[in-house]
Short mmCIF file of C-alpha atoms and ligand atoms in Angstrom, two decimals:
data_model
loop_
_atom_site.label_atom_id
_atom_site.label_comp_id
_atom_site.label_asym_id
_atom_site.label_seq_id
_atom_site.Cartn_x
_atom_site.Cartn_y
_atom_site.Cartn_z
CA MET B 1 23.72 4.39 -22.25
CA SER B 2 20.43 3.52 -23.92
CA PHE B 3 18.66 6.99 -23.19
CA GLN B 4 19.72 10.01 -21.26
CA THR B 5 20.05 9.45 -17.64
CA MET B 6 17.04 10.84 -15.68
CA VAL B 7 17.87 11.84 -12.05
CA LEU B 8 14.59 13.75 -10.41
CA THR B 9 14.00 15.15 -7.08
CA GLY B 10 11.92 17.68 -5.47
CA LYS B 11 8.84 19.24 -7.83
CA ASN B 12 10.71 17.92 -10.61
CA GLY B 13 10.23 14.34 -9.12
CA ALA B 14 6.45 14.62 -9.44
CA SER B 15 6.66 14.97 -13.22
CA PRO B 16 7.05 11.50 -14.67
CA HIS B 17 9.30 12.39 -17.74
CA GLY B 18 10.80 15.96 -16.25
CA THR B 19 13.86 17.08 -17.02
CA PRO B 20 17.01 16.76 -14.56
CA GLY B 21 17.54 20.27 -13.45
CA LEU B 22 19.99 22.46 -10.88
CA THR B 23 17.93 22.11 -7.73
CA PRO B 24 20.34 20.71 -4.69
CA ILE B 25 18.76 17.36 -3.26
CA SER B 26 17.35 18.33 -0.02
CA LYS B 27 16.60 15.87 3.34
CA GLY B 28 13.28 14.47 3.07
CA ASP B 29 12.90 14.48 -0.84
CA LEU B 30 12.42 11.11 -2.79
CA VAL B 31 14.91 11.21 -5.54
CA LEU B 32 13.89 9.03 -8.64
CA PHE B 33 16.78 7.63 -11.18
CA ASP B 34 15.71 6.22 -14.57
CA LEU B 35 18.65 4.69 -16.78
CA GLY B 36 19.89 2.01 -18.74
CA VAL B 37 22.48 0.86 -20.72
CA VAL B 38 23.04 -1.05 -24.43
CA HIS B 39 24.78 -4.65 -23.92
CA ASN B 40 25.44 -6.42 -27.03
CA GLY B 41 23.06 -4.16 -29.09
CA TYR B 42 19.97 -4.64 -26.88
CA CYS B 43 18.73 -1.83 -24.40
CA SER B 44 18.02 -2.19 -20.57
CA ASP B 45 16.28 0.30 -18.45
CA ILE B 46 15.62 0.44 -15.15
CA THR B 47 13.93 2.98 -12.32
CA ARG B 48 14.53 3.16 -8.64
CA THR B 49 13.58 5.60 -6.42
CA VAL B 50 15.28 6.17 -3.16
CA ALA B 51 14.93 8.36 -0.13
CA TYR B 52 17.35 11.05 1.03
CA GLY B 53 16.79 11.03 4.75
CA ASP B 54 13.32 10.90 6.68
CA ILE B 55 10.41 11.10 4.48
CA SER B 56 6.83 11.68 5.61
CA ASP B 57 4.24 8.79 5.93
CA GLU B 58 2.73 9.91 3.06
CA GLN B 59 5.57 9.29 1.05
CA LYS B 60 6.26 6.13 2.57
CA ASN B 61 2.51 5.16 1.46
CA ILE B 62 3.07 6.08 -1.81
CA TYR B 63 5.88 4.27 -2.38
CA ASP B 64 4.57 1.25 -0.80
CA THR B 65 1.87 0.96 -2.84
CA VAL B 66 4.38 1.78 -6.03
CA LEU B 67 6.25 -1.36 -5.15
CA GLN B 68 3.07 -3.51 -4.20
CA ALA B 69 1.67 -2.75 -7.87
CA GLU B 70 4.97 -3.48 -9.34
CA LEU B 71 5.25 -6.84 -7.59
CA SER B 72 1.37 -7.59 -8.50
CA ALA B 73 1.90 -7.19 -11.80
CA LEU B 74 5.15 -9.00 -12.42
CA GLU B 75 3.54 -12.13 -10.38
CA LYS B 76 0.91 -12.51 -13.44
CA VAL B 77 3.72 -12.43 -16.14
CA ARG B 78 3.05 -15.52 -18.09
CA PRO B 79 2.21 -16.66 -21.75
CA GLY B 80 -1.02 -16.15 -22.43
CA VAL B 81 -1.86 -13.24 -20.11
CA SER B 82 -2.90 -10.08 -21.56
CA ALA B 83 -1.19 -6.80 -21.68
CA LYS B 84 -4.12 -5.01 -20.21
CA GLU B 85 -4.82 -7.67 -17.42
CA LEU B 86 -0.68 -6.68 -16.49
CA ASP B 87 -1.59 -2.74 -16.61
CA LEU B 88 -5.05 -2.99 -14.48
CA THR B 89 -3.41 -5.30 -11.85
CA ALA B 90 -1.15 -2.25 -11.00
CA ARG B 91 -3.71 0.21 -11.87
CA ASN B 92 -6.25 -0.99 -9.70
CA ILE B 93 -3.92 -1.38 -6.61
CA ILE B 94 -2.88 2.40 -7.23
CA SER B 95 -6.63 3.60 -7.74
CA GLU B 96 -7.84 1.55 -4.24
CA ALA B 97 -4.72 3.65 -2.46
CA GLY B 98 -6.41 6.80 -3.82
CA TYR B 99 -3.70 7.70 -6.50
CA GLY B 100 -5.44 6.83 -9.55
CA ASN B 101 -5.21 10.42 -11.06
CA TYR B 102 -1.63 10.42 -10.26
CA PHE B 103 -0.47 7.06 -12.53
CA PRO B 104 -0.46 9.25 -15.83
CA HIS B 105 1.28 6.39 -18.18
CA ARG B 106 1.25 2.89 -19.20
CA LEU B 107 2.23 0.26 -17.09
CA GLY B 108 5.21 -0.77 -19.68
CA HIS B 109 7.36 -1.24 -22.95
CA GLY B 110 8.49 -3.60 -24.89
CA LEU B 111 12.23 -3.59 -25.01
CA GLY B 112 15.24 -4.70 -27.41
CA VAL B 113 17.44 -2.99 -29.77
CA SER B 114 15.59 0.16 -29.19
CA VAL B 115 14.57 1.19 -25.70
CA HIS B 116 10.83 1.73 -26.32
CA GLU B 117 9.35 -0.85 -28.57
CA TYR B 118 5.98 -3.20 -28.97
CA PRO B 119 4.34 -4.66 -27.16
CA SER B 120 2.49 -1.76 -25.05
CA LEU B 121 1.68 -2.55 -21.86
CA THR B 122 -1.62 -0.45 -21.59
CA GLU B 123 -4.97 -0.75 -19.80
CA THR B 124 -6.64 -1.19 -23.31
CA ASN B 125 -4.20 -3.61 -25.57
CA PRO B 126 -5.60 -7.18 -25.32
CA LEU B 127 -2.26 -8.62 -26.94
CA LEU B 128 -1.42 -11.85 -25.19
CA MET B 129 2.07 -12.26 -23.44
CA GLU B 130 4.48 -15.14 -25.65
CA LYS B 131 7.08 -16.84 -24.48
CA GLY B 132 10.32 -14.96 -24.97
CA MET B 133 8.78 -10.93 -24.91
CA VAL B 134 10.79 -8.51 -23.19
CA PHE B 135 9.07 -5.43 -21.53
CA THR B 136 9.08 -3.33 -18.77
CA ILE B 137 6.82 -3.05 -15.80
CA GLU B 138 6.73 0.43 -14.33
CA PRO B 139 4.24 1.85 -12.45
CA GLY B 140 4.64 5.14 -10.64
CA ILE B 141 2.48 7.87 -9.12
CA TYR B 142 3.46 11.33 -8.86
CA VAL B 143 1.65 13.78 -6.49
CA PRO B 144 2.83 17.70 -7.30
CA ASN B 145 4.74 18.73 -3.85
CA VAL B 146 4.73 15.68 -2.46
CA ALA B 147 6.30 12.79 -4.22
CA GLY B 148 7.43 11.18 -7.44
CA VAL B 149 7.79 7.52 -7.16
CA ARG B 150 8.44 4.98 -10.01
CA ILE B 151 9.55 1.25 -9.87
CA GLU B 152 10.50 -0.25 -13.07
CA ASP B 153 12.18 -3.73 -13.88
CA ASP B 154 12.79 -5.51 -17.26
CA VAL B 155 11.39 -8.90 -17.53
CA VAL B 156 11.32 -11.66 -20.00
CA VAL B 157 8.51 -14.05 -20.44
CA THR B 158 9.39 -17.71 -19.95
CA GLU B 159 7.65 -21.30 -20.38
CA ASN B 160 5.88 -21.00 -17.22
CA GLY B 161 6.26 -17.37 -15.95
CA TYR B 162 8.64 -14.57 -16.05
CA GLU B 163 12.40 -13.50 -15.03
CA THR B 164 13.67 -10.44 -13.76
CA LEU B 165 16.36 -9.03 -15.81
CA THR B 166 16.93 -6.42 -13.30
CA LYS B 167 18.42 -7.37 -10.08
CA PHE B 168 18.84 -4.29 -7.83
CA PRO B 169 16.59 -4.35 -4.42
CA LYS B 170 13.16 -2.51 -4.40
CA THR B 171 13.03 -2.22 -0.57
CA LEU B 172 13.14 1.39 0.30
CA GLN B 173 16.56 2.57 0.74
CA VAL B 174 17.12 5.59 2.79
CA ILE B 175 19.86 7.52 2.44
CA SER B 176 21.34 9.39 5.37
MN1 MN G 1 10.74 2.50 -19.53
#
């Protein structure tokens, strides 16, 4: 594994880098998985959030907002786009949905022989992306006692755009 696997739910799920606990998973909870492996010396890093049983309209709205933010930022990845444009693309969608105060971390980070490398995708970093750079796109919304949702993919910048290295589906999975 490239870092200690994180599985968060309930109150813990609303803490972006919480510590796994012994809380049993309850119906109506979202469950966040953040994990990765090392392959030929290089790290991967993926986050998916699933629903256990029926979730509320607000939880669904939070999930849809994070997914929209993630997809919109991904679609902008190409040589010449700045780190801050990518971060702000996701951040503006989350802010417009009313959750701006609940996205407390950067959009993503470089990925390589270490799980956290440069470039850092923050809302102030003017660095321009270049072909061959590999980084994560991982917006999240964490509302205490309501929901913690993060969706994370690994991407590589290509000649004209990007390729997603993580292929697991992102449509909301409801586990019954
Ligand atoms: Mn990550």
